[in-house]
Coordinates of C-alpha atoms in Angstrom, one line a residue:
M14 CA 26.3 4.9 37.3
I15 CA 27.3 7.9 39.4
R16 CA 30.6 9.5 38.3
Q17 CA 33.0 10.3 41.2
D18 CA 34.7 13.6 41.5
Y19 CA 38.3 13.0 40.6
N20 CA 39.6 15.4 43.3
R21 CA 37.8 13.5 46.0
I22 CA 39.5 10.2 45.2
D23 CA 42.0 9.1 47.9
P24 CA 45.6 9.8 46.7
K25 CA 46.5 6.2 47.2
R26 CA 43.6 5.0 45.1
R27 CA 44.4 7.6 42.5
S28 CA 48.0 6.4 42.1
A29 CA 46.6 2.8 41.5
I30 CA 44.6 3.9 38.5
D31 CA 46.0 2.7 35.2
Y32 CA 45.2 5.6 32.9
K33 CA 46.0 3.6 29.8
K34 CA 43.0 1.5 30.4
K35 CA 39.4 2.5 30.2
Q36 CA 37.6 2.0 33.5
F37 CA 34.3 0.1 33.1
A38 CA 31.7 -0.8 35.6
V39 CA 30.6 -4.4 35.6
P40 CA 27.0 -4.5 34.2
T41 CA 24.4 -6.4 36.1
Y42 CA 21.1 -7.4 34.6
K43 CA 17.8 -8.1 36.3
Q44 CA 15.5 -10.8 35.0
Q45 CA 12.2 -9.3 34.3
D46 CA 8.9 -10.4 35.6
Y47 CA 5.8 -10.8 33.4
P48 CA 2.8 -10.6 35.7
H49 CA 0.4 -9.8 32.8
R50 CA -0.2 -11.5 29.4
L51 CA -0.4 -8.1 27.7
S52 CA 2.4 -5.6 27.5
L53 CA 3.0 -2.0 26.3
Y54 CA 6.6 -2.9 25.8
E55 CA 7.9 0.1 27.7
T56 CA 11.0 -1.5 29.2
P57 CA 13.7 -2.9 26.9
P58 CA 14.9 -6.4 27.7
T59 CA 18.2 -6.7 29.5
A60 CA 18.9 -10.4 30.0
E61 CA 21.2 -12.5 27.8
I62 CA 19.8 -14.7 25.0
T63 CA 21.6 -16.6 22.3
L64 CA 22.0 -15.4 18.7
E65 CA 19.9 -18.3 17.6
Q66 CA 17.1 -17.2 19.9
F67 CA 17.6 -13.6 18.8
E68 CA 17.0 -14.5 15.2
Q69 CA 14.4 -17.3 15.6
W70 CA 12.2 -15.4 17.9
A71 CA 12.1 -12.4 15.6
I72 CA 11.3 -14.6 12.6
D73 CA 8.4 -16.3 14.4
R74 CA 6.9 -12.9 15.3
L75 CA 7.5 -11.7 11.7
R76 CA 5.5 -14.6 10.4
V77 CA 2.5 -13.4 12.5
L78 CA 2.9 -9.8 11.6
A79 CA 3.2 -10.6 7.9
E80 CA -0.1 -12.5 8.0
I81 CA -1.9 -9.6 9.8
E82 CA -0.7 -7.2 7.2
A83 CA -1.8 -9.6 4.4
C84 CA -5.3 -9.8 5.9
S85 CA -5.4 -6.0 5.9
F86 CA -4.3 -5.9 2.3
R87 CA -7.1 -8.4 1.4
N88 CA -9.7 -6.2 3.2
K89 CA -10.6 -9.0 5.6
T90 CA -13.0 -8.1 8.4
P91 CA -11.8 -8.1 12.0
A92 CA -13.6 -11.4 12.6
E93 CA -12.0 -13.0 9.5
T94 CA -8.6 -11.7 10.5
A95 CA -8.9 -13.1 14.0
A96 CA -10.0 -16.5 12.7
H97 CA -7.0 -16.5 10.3
V98 CA -4.3 -15.3 12.7
T99 CA -5.3 -17.0 15.9
P100 CA -4.0 -20.5 14.9
L101 CA -0.8 -18.9 13.6
L102 CA -0.4 -17.1 17.0
Q103 CA -0.8 -20.4 18.8
K104 CA 1.8 -22.0 16.6
W105 CA 4.5 -19.3 16.3
L106 CA 3.8 -16.8 19.2
P107 CA 1.7 -18.4 21.9
L108 CA 0.8 -16.2 24.8
H109 CA -1.5 -17.9 27.4
S110 CA -3.3 -16.2 30.3
N111 CA -2.4 -16.8 34.0
T112 CA -5.4 -19.0 34.4
S113 CA -4.8 -21.1 31.3
S114 CA -4.9 -24.8 31.9
S115 CA -3.3 -25.7 28.5
V116 CA 0.3 -25.1 29.6
G117 CA 2.2 -27.6 31.7
S118 CA 4.8 -26.5 34.2
Q119 CA 2.8 -23.3 34.1
D120 CA 5.1 -20.7 35.6
E121 CA 8.1 -21.6 33.6
N122 CA 6.2 -22.0 30.3
L123 CA 4.3 -18.7 30.8
K124 CA 7.5 -16.9 31.6
L125 CA 9.2 -18.3 28.4
E126 CA 6.2 -17.4 26.2
R127 CA 6.2 -13.8 27.6
Q128 CA 9.9 -13.5 27.4
K129 CA 9.8 -14.5 23.7
D130 CA 7.0 -12.0 23.0
H131 CA 8.9 -9.3 24.8
Y132 CA 12.2 -9.9 23.1
S133 CA 10.9 -10.5 19.7
H134 CA 9.0 -7.2 19.8
F135 CA 12.1 -5.2 20.6
I136 CA 14.3 -7.1 18.1
L137 CA 11.8 -6.2 15.3
R138 CA 11.6 -2.7 16.6
L139 CA 15.3 -2.4 16.0
A140 CA 15.0 -4.0 12.6
F141 CA 12.2 -1.8 11.4
S142 CA 13.2 1.6 12.8
S143 CA 15.6 2.6 10.0
T144 CA 13.1 4.3 7.8
E145 CA 9.9 6.2 8.3
D146 CA 7.9 3.8 6.1
L147 CA 9.1 0.7 8.0
R148 CA 8.4 2.4 11.4
R149 CA 4.9 3.3 10.2
R150 CA 4.1 -0.2 9.0
F151 CA 5.5 -1.8 12.0
A152 CA 3.5 0.4 14.4
R153 CA 0.3 -0.2 12.5
I154 CA 0.7 -4.0 12.5
E155 CA 1.9 -4.2 16.1
S156 CA -1.1 -2.1 17.1
A157 CA -3.4 -4.6 15.3
L158 CA -1.8 -7.5 17.1
F159 CA -2.1 -5.8 20.5
K160 CA -5.8 -5.0 19.7
L161 CA -6.5 -8.7 18.8
R162 CA -4.9 -9.9 22.0
F163 CA -6.6 -7.3 24.1
Q164 CA -10.0 -8.3 22.8
N165 CA -9.4 -12.0 23.3
D166 CA -7.8 -11.7 26.8
D167 CA -9.5 -13.0 29.9
A168 CA -11.8 -10.3 31.2
K169 CA -10.5 -10.2 34.8
E170 CA -6.8 -10.3 33.7
R171 CA -7.4 -7.6 31.1
Q172 CA -8.9 -5.3 33.8
T173 CA -6.0 -6.1 36.1
F174 CA -3.6 -5.2 33.3
V175 CA -5.4 -1.9 32.6
E176 CA -5.4 -0.9 36.3
S177 CA -1.6 -1.6 36.4
L178 CA -1.0 0.9 33.6
Q179 CA -1.7 4.0 35.8
F180 CA -2.8 6.1 32.8
D181 CA -3.7 9.7 33.3
W182 CA -7.4 9.2 33.0
E183 CA -9.6 11.5 35.0
V184 CA -12.6 9.6 36.5
V185 CA -15.9 11.5 35.9
S186 CA -17.5 12.2 39.2
E187 CA -21.1 11.2 39.9
E188 CA -22.1 14.9 40.2
E189 CA -20.7 15.7 36.7
K190 CA -22.1 12.5 35.3
R191 CA -25.6 13.5 36.4
A192 CA -25.2 17.1 35.1
L193 CA -24.1 15.8 31.7
G194 CA -26.4 12.7 31.7
A195 CA -28.5 13.6 28.6
D196 CA -25.4 14.7 26.6
L197 CA -23.5 11.5 27.5
L198 CA -26.5 9.4 26.5
N199 CA -27.1 11.2 23.1
A200 CA -23.4 11.2 22.2
T201 CA -22.9 7.4 22.9
P202 CA -24.8 5.3 20.3
G203 CA -26.4 2.1 21.5
M204 CA -26.2 3.0 25.2
K205 CA -29.3 2.8 27.3
R206 CA -30.2 5.4 29.9
Q207 CA -29.7 3.0 32.8
D208 CA -26.2 2.0 31.5
A209 CA -25.2 5.6 31.0
E210 CA -26.1 6.3 34.7
E211 CA -24.5 3.3 36.2
A212 CA -21.4 2.9 34.0
G213 CA -18.1 4.4 34.8
W214 CA -16.8 7.3 32.6
F215 CA -13.3 8.7 32.0
K216 CA -12.4 12.2 30.8
V217 CA -9.3 12.4 28.6
D218 CA -7.9 14.8 26.0
F219 CA -9.8 14.2 22.7
E220 CA -6.5 13.5 20.8
M221 CA -6.1 10.3 22.8
V222 CA -9.3 8.8 21.4
A223 CA -9.2 10.0 17.8
E224 CA -10.9 6.8 16.6
L225 CA -13.9 7.3 18.9
V226 CA -14.1 11.0 17.9
E227 CA -14.0 10.1 14.3
G228 CA -16.8 7.6 14.8
R229 CA -18.9 10.1 16.8
R230 CA -19.0 7.7 19.7
V231 CA -18.1 10.1 22.6
F232 CA -19.2 13.4 24.0
L233 CA -16.8 16.3 23.6
K234 CA -16.6 19.3 25.9
A235 CA -13.8 21.9 26.4
G236 CA -11.3 19.7 24.6
K237 CA -12.1 16.7 26.6
A238 CA -13.7 13.4 25.5
Y239 CA -16.0 11.6 27.9
V240 CA -15.4 7.9 27.3
P241 CA -17.5 5.1 28.8
V242 CA -15.6 2.2 30.5
R243 CA -16.8 -0.1 27.6
E244 CA -14.6 1.9 25.2
Q245 CA -11.5 1.7 27.3
M246 CA -9.8 -0.4 24.6
S247 CA -9.5 2.7 22.4
M248 CA -7.8 4.6 25.2
V249 CA -5.4 1.7 26.0
L250 CA -4.7 1.4 22.2
A251 CA -4.0 5.1 22.0
G252 CA -1.5 4.7 24.9
F253 CA 0.1 1.8 23.2
N254 CA 0.5 3.6 19.9
A255 CA 2.0 6.7 21.6
R256 CA 4.6 4.7 23.5
L257 CA 5.5 2.6 20.4
D258 CA 5.9 5.7 18.2
K259 CA 8.2 7.3 20.8
G260 CA 10.1 4.0 21.2
L261 CA 10.6 3.6 17.4
E262 CA 12.1 7.2 17.3
L263 CA 14.5 6.3 20.0
A264 CA 15.5 3.1 18.3
A265 CA 16.1 4.9 15.1
R266 CA 18.5 7.2 16.9
A267 CA 20.3 4.3 18.5
L268 CA 20.6 2.3 15.3
P269 CA 23.9 3.7 14.1
R270 CA 25.6 2.4 17.2
L271 CA 24.9 -1.1 16.1
D272 CA 27.0 -0.7 12.9
E273 CA 30.0 -1.9 14.8
D274 CA 28.4 -5.1 15.9
D275 CA 28.9 -7.5 13.0
R276 CA 26.8 -10.2 14.7
L277 CA 23.5 -8.3 14.9
T278 CA 23.5 -6.0 11.9
P279 CA 23.3 -8.8 9.2
I280 CA 20.4 -10.4 11.1
L281 CA 18.5 -7.0 11.4
V282 CA 19.1 -6.2 7.7
H283 CA 17.8 -9.7 6.7
L284 CA 14.7 -9.2 8.9
S285 CA 13.9 -5.7 7.5
K286 CA 14.2 -7.1 3.9
N287 CA 11.7 -9.9 4.8
F288 CA 9.2 -7.3 5.9
A289 CA 8.5 -6.6 2.2
T290 CA 8.1 -10.3 1.4
P291 CA 9.0 -12.9 4.0
D292 CA 11.8 -15.2 2.7
S293 CA 11.5 -18.9 2.7
T294 CA 13.6 -22.0 2.1
L295 CA 12.5 -25.5 1.2
S296 CA 13.2 -28.8 2.9
D297 CA 12.7 -32.1 1.1
S298 CA 9.5 -32.8 3.0
D299 CA 8.1 -29.3 2.0
S300 CA 8.5 -30.0 -1.7
A301 CA 7.6 -33.7 -1.8
L302 CA 4.5 -34.8 -3.6
P303 CA 4.2 -38.6 -3.1
G304 CA 2.5 -40.2 -6.1
A305 CA 2.4 -37.1 -8.3
P306 CA 3.4 -37.7 -11.9
I307 CA 6.6 -35.5 -12.0
N308 CA 8.4 -36.3 -15.3
P309 CA 9.4 -34.5 -18.5
S310 CA 6.1 -35.3 -20.3
S311 CA 3.9 -34.1 -17.4
I312 CA 5.4 -30.6 -17.0
D313 CA 3.1 -29.0 -19.6
P314 CA -0.2 -30.3 -17.9
L315 CA 1.2 -29.6 -14.4
S316 CA 2.0 -26.0 -15.4
Q317 CA -1.6 -25.0 -14.8
H318 CA -0.6 -25.2 -11.1
F319 CA 2.5 -23.1 -11.5
P320 CA 2.7 -19.5 -10.2
L321 CA 2.8 -16.8 -12.8
C322 CA 6.6 -16.4 -12.7
M323 CA 7.1 -20.1 -13.6
R324 CA 4.3 -20.3 -16.0
N325 CA 5.7 -17.4 -17.9
L326 CA 9.1 -19.3 -18.1
Q327 CA 7.3 -22.4 -19.3
M328 CA 5.4 -20.5 -22.0
T329 CA 8.5 -18.6 -23.1
L330 CA 10.4 -21.8 -23.3
R331 CA 7.8 -23.5 -25.5
K332 CA 7.6 -20.4 -27.7
N333 CA 11.3 -19.8 -28.2
S334 CA 12.8 -23.2 -27.5
H335 CA 15.3 -21.4 -25.3
L336 CA 15.8 -19.4 -22.1
K337 CA 18.7 -17.3 -21.0
H338 CA 20.9 -18.1 -18.1
F339 CA 19.0 -16.7 -15.1
G340 CA 15.7 -18.0 -16.5
R341 CA 17.1 -21.5 -16.9
L342 CA 18.5 -21.3 -13.3
Q343 CA 15.3 -20.1 -11.8
Y344 CA 13.2 -22.7 -13.7
T345 CA 15.6 -25.6 -13.1
L346 CA 15.6 -25.1 -9.4
F347 CA 11.8 -24.8 -9.3
L348 CA 11.5 -28.1 -11.3
K349 CA 14.0 -29.7 -8.9
G350 CA 11.8 -28.5 -6.0
I351 CA 8.6 -30.0 -7.3
G352 CA 10.4 -33.4 -7.6
L353 CA 11.9 -33.6 -11.1
T354 CA 15.0 -35.8 -10.9
L355 CA 18.3 -34.8 -12.4
E356 CA 18.0 -37.4 -15.2
D357 CA 14.5 -36.3 -16.1
C358 CA 15.5 -32.6 -15.9
L359 CA 18.3 -33.2 -18.4
I360 CA 15.8 -34.9 -20.7
F361 CA 13.3 -32.1 -20.2
W362 CA 15.8 -29.3 -21.2
R363 CA 17.2 -31.3 -24.1
Q364 CA 13.7 -31.8 -25.6
A365 CA 12.9 -28.2 -25.0
F366 CA 16.1 -26.9 -26.7
K367 CA 15.1 -28.6 -30.0
L368 CA 16.8 -26.1 -32.2
I369 CA 20.3 -27.1 -31.2
T370 CA 22.4 -30.2 -31.6
D371 CA 23.3 -32.7 -28.9
D372 CA 26.9 -31.6 -29.0
T373 CA 25.9 -27.9 -28.4
F374 CA 23.6 -28.9 -25.5
N375 CA 26.2 -31.1 -23.8
K376 CA 28.9 -28.4 -24.1
E377 CA 26.9 -25.3 -23.1
Y378 CA 24.0 -26.4 -20.9
R379 CA 24.4 -29.8 -19.4
Y380 CA 27.0 -28.9 -16.8
N381 CA 25.0 -26.0 -15.4
I382 CA 21.9 -28.2 -14.9
R383 CA 24.0 -30.8 -13.1
H384 CA 25.6 -28.1 -11.0
A385 CA 22.2 -26.8 -9.9
Y386 CA 21.4 -30.3 -8.6
G387 CA 24.7 -30.6 -6.8
D388 CA 25.9 -33.4 -9.0
V389 CA 29.1 -31.5 -9.9
G390 CA 30.9 -28.6 -8.3
G391 CA 32.5 -28.1 -4.9
D392 CA 32.1 -30.5 -2.0
A393 CA 29.8 -28.0 -0.2
I394 CA 27.4 -28.0 -3.2
R395 CA 27.4 -31.8 -3.3
R396 CA 26.9 -32.2 0.4
G397 CA 24.1 -29.7 0.3
R398 CA 22.4 -31.5 -2.7
G399 CA 22.8 -28.4 -4.8
Y400 CA 21.0 -25.1 -4.7
S401 CA 17.6 -24.5 -3.2
P402 CA 14.6 -23.3 -5.3
F403 CA 14.3 -19.5 -5.3
S404 CA 11.8 -17.9 -2.9
C405 CA 9.6 -15.0 -3.8
Q406 CA 11.9 -12.7 -1.9
K407 CA 14.9 -13.8 -3.9
I408 CA 13.1 -13.6 -7.2
L409 CA 11.9 -10.1 -6.3
T410 CA 15.2 -8.6 -5.1
E411 CA 18.0 -10.3 -7.1
H412 CA 19.0 -10.3 -10.7
P413 CA 16.2 -8.2 -12.3
P414 CA 15.6 -9.3 -15.9
G415 CA 17.1 -7.3 -18.8
S416 CA 16.2 -7.2 -22.4
G417 CA 15.3 -10.6 -23.8
E418 CA 15.2 -12.2 -20.4
S419 CA 12.1 -13.9 -18.9
H420 CA 13.0 -14.6 -15.3
G421 CA 12.0 -12.6 -12.3
C422 CA 8.5 -11.8 -11.0
P423 CA 5.9 -10.6 -13.6
Y424 CA 4.0 -8.7 -10.9
R425 CA 7.1 -6.6 -10.3
H426 CA 9.0 -6.6 -13.5
F427 CA 6.2 -6.4 -16.1
S428 CA 4.4 -3.3 -17.1
V429 CA 0.7 -3.2 -16.0
D430 CA -0.5 -3.8 -19.6
N431 CA 1.9 -6.7 -20.2
L432 CA 1.0 -8.2 -16.8
T433 CA -2.8 -7.9 -17.5
T434 CA -2.2 -9.6 -20.9
L435 CA -0.3 -12.4 -19.3
L436 CA -2.9 -13.0 -16.7
Q437 CA -5.7 -13.1 -19.2
T438 CA -3.6 -15.5 -21.3
T439 CA -3.4 -17.8 -18.3
G440 CA -7.2 -17.7 -17.8
V441 CA -7.7 -14.8 -15.3
S442 CA -10.7 -13.0 -16.6
D443 CA -12.4 -11.6 -13.5
R444 CA -12.3 -7.8 -13.7
D445 CA -12.3 -7.3 -9.9
V446 CA -9.3 -9.6 -9.6
L447 CA -7.4 -7.7 -12.4
R448 CA -8.3 -4.4 -10.8
G449 CA -7.1 -5.7 -7.4
V450 CA -3.9 -7.0 -8.9
K451 CA -3.3 -3.5 -10.4
E452 CA -3.8 -1.8 -7.1
D453 CA -1.4 -4.3 -5.3
V454 CA 1.3 -3.8 -8.0
E455 CA 1.0 0.0 -7.7
K456 CA 1.4 -0.3 -3.9
K457 CA 4.3 -2.7 -4.4
R458 CA 2.5 -5.6 -2.7
F459 CA 3.7 -8.1 -5.3
H460 CA 3.3 -11.3 -3.2
I461 CA -0.3 -10.2 -2.2
A462 CA -1.1 -9.8 -5.9
C463 CA 0.1 -13.4 -6.5
N464 CA -2.0 -14.7 -3.6
R465 CA -5.0 -12.8 -4.9
V466 CA -4.8 -14.7 -8.2
F467 CA -4.3 -18.0 -6.3
E468 CA -7.3 -17.4 -4.2
W469 CA -9.5 -16.5 -7.2
A470 CA -8.3 -19.6 -9.1
H471 CA -9.0 -21.9 -6.0
K472 CA -11.9 -20.1 -4.4
G473 CA -14.2 -23.2 -4.5
D474 CA -11.4 -25.5 -3.2
I475 CA -10.4 -23.1 -0.4
K476 CA -14.0 -22.8 0.7
R477 CA -14.3 -26.6 0.8
V478 CA -11.2 -27.2 2.9
K479 CA -12.1 -24.5 5.3
E480 CA -15.3 -26.3 6.0
D481 CA -13.3 -29.5 6.6
D482 CA -12.6 -30.0 10.3
S483 CA -9.2 -31.5 9.4
W484 CA -8.1 -28.2 8.1
G485 CA -7.0 -25.1 9.9
A486 CA -6.5 -21.5 8.9
A487 CA -2.8 -22.0 9.5
E488 CA -2.7 -24.4 6.5
L489 CA -3.7 -21.6 4.2
D490 CA -1.3 -18.8 5.2
T491 CA 0.1 -16.4 2.7
I492 CA 2.2 -18.0 0.0
V493 CA 5.8 -16.7 -0.2
H494 CA 7.5 -19.4 -2.3
P495 CA 6.7 -20.6 -5.9
N496 CA 7.0 -24.2 -4.9
T497 CA 4.5 -23.7 -2.1
Y498 CA 2.2 -22.2 -4.7
F499 CA 2.5 -25.3 -6.9
K500 CA 2.2 -27.8 -4.1
R501 CA -0.9 -26.2 -2.6
S502 CA -2.5 -25.7 -6.0
Y503 CA -1.9 -29.3 -7.0
L504 CA -3.2 -30.7 -3.7
L505 CA -6.3 -28.5 -3.6
K506 CA -7.3 -29.4 -7.2
T507 CA -6.6 -33.1 -6.7
G508 CA -8.3 -33.3 -3.3
G509 CA -5.1 -34.1 -1.4
A510 CA -6.3 -32.3 1.7
A511 CA -4.2 -34.2 4.3
A512 CA -1.0 -33.7 2.4
V513 CA -1.3 -29.9 2.3
K514 CA -0.6 -30.0 6.0
G515 CA 3.0 -30.6 5.2
D516 CA 3.6 -27.6 3.0
E517 CA 4.7 -25.0 5.6
M518 CA 7.9 -23.2 4.8
E519 CA 10.8 -22.1 7.1
I520 CA 12.0 -18.5 6.9

């Protein structure tokens, strides 16, 4: 908006100005067009969306980014990562090409897909711009997502997208190409002489293609890198990273202005916390195991399918015949989540607390168990059927265990020596797995350490179901909830392949 010179305002108009009120221009927003499937996210979104869309779109993108990061932590190859992430992209963040025949009402659906992709990127850019570590992680994973999409894009549409970018790439002339022919050929592994002579070449500052320089895949001269057209992805990726880094810095500067907005700030804080370990909640269908023998006498044999946090609670309970408050709460809600009824749960705890009298149990413990199930307490608790089982994120971040307490996450709250002993006690003997868990813990990748143990314990079962046509990679995404761990382990070991398809969690 252009500010008018006060002295040039007509005196009659000047007298009509109410100086007690701030003068605002009425903002107008332009709906953005999305001609290409890919985007460098240079222009922030301006149209209005609902708060529900704001949060849900960001959560869906976060699911995908978390899986990409998990693949990186597990040292999966690019091909393995693509195979794992592609079905998740189709589910949570679809992005079809202009020529795709798989979307009905094509124009409208394509626009909505690309709008969601555009907005979700900028929402997470805000959420993860507060610290240098978050900005670095976000940039790395977004870059990996862009690279995956770029490689899988339709060839013609990809080229049209690249041409629309108007990058400052200098095209190498035919004369210069002939003069440097031998050097270009020798510096470009795998290229034939005919290809070197016929292919197009670009000349860019060598800093733009650091990846190619590091791999010795380009010819360098006078600070310039000579890049064949086939390697244009590296140049596009360098441009994407440069713009994203700059955008994250600008977002970090703008972030303090959002403190006054009590609608967005809690959502952004919640999203940034979930970047460490995505949060999850359970629905009844998520936790149901039809036909499974869930009763007080079956908990001990079923504990072989428990994650380490719950198995530790079960072992401590059997050893001491007691658990302190937060341990009882964490374990009670987990047992509730796997399908143990309130009546059976009361029986289970009464049998476990065998060193006390019935009167002491009824006075000191019975009410808390009923309250966790929503059988007593406020109307809101009863309507909501009690509290939900704790997710990994909640266990990691809330109520760290003190002296004599057994709750929490062993991967985070145990020393490395104690963690190793506990893992060995539960049957984990593979040295490579133990070494990998130690590295994950040192780098604070606690849920990845837990998934590493799960994959080792079920490696044969996972291989089998991946070969089954009825399974998809999306059914074996990263576990971020203890009850998902149990359900997936139980079904894998008992051959309940079809039922595993219902174990997805909602963030």
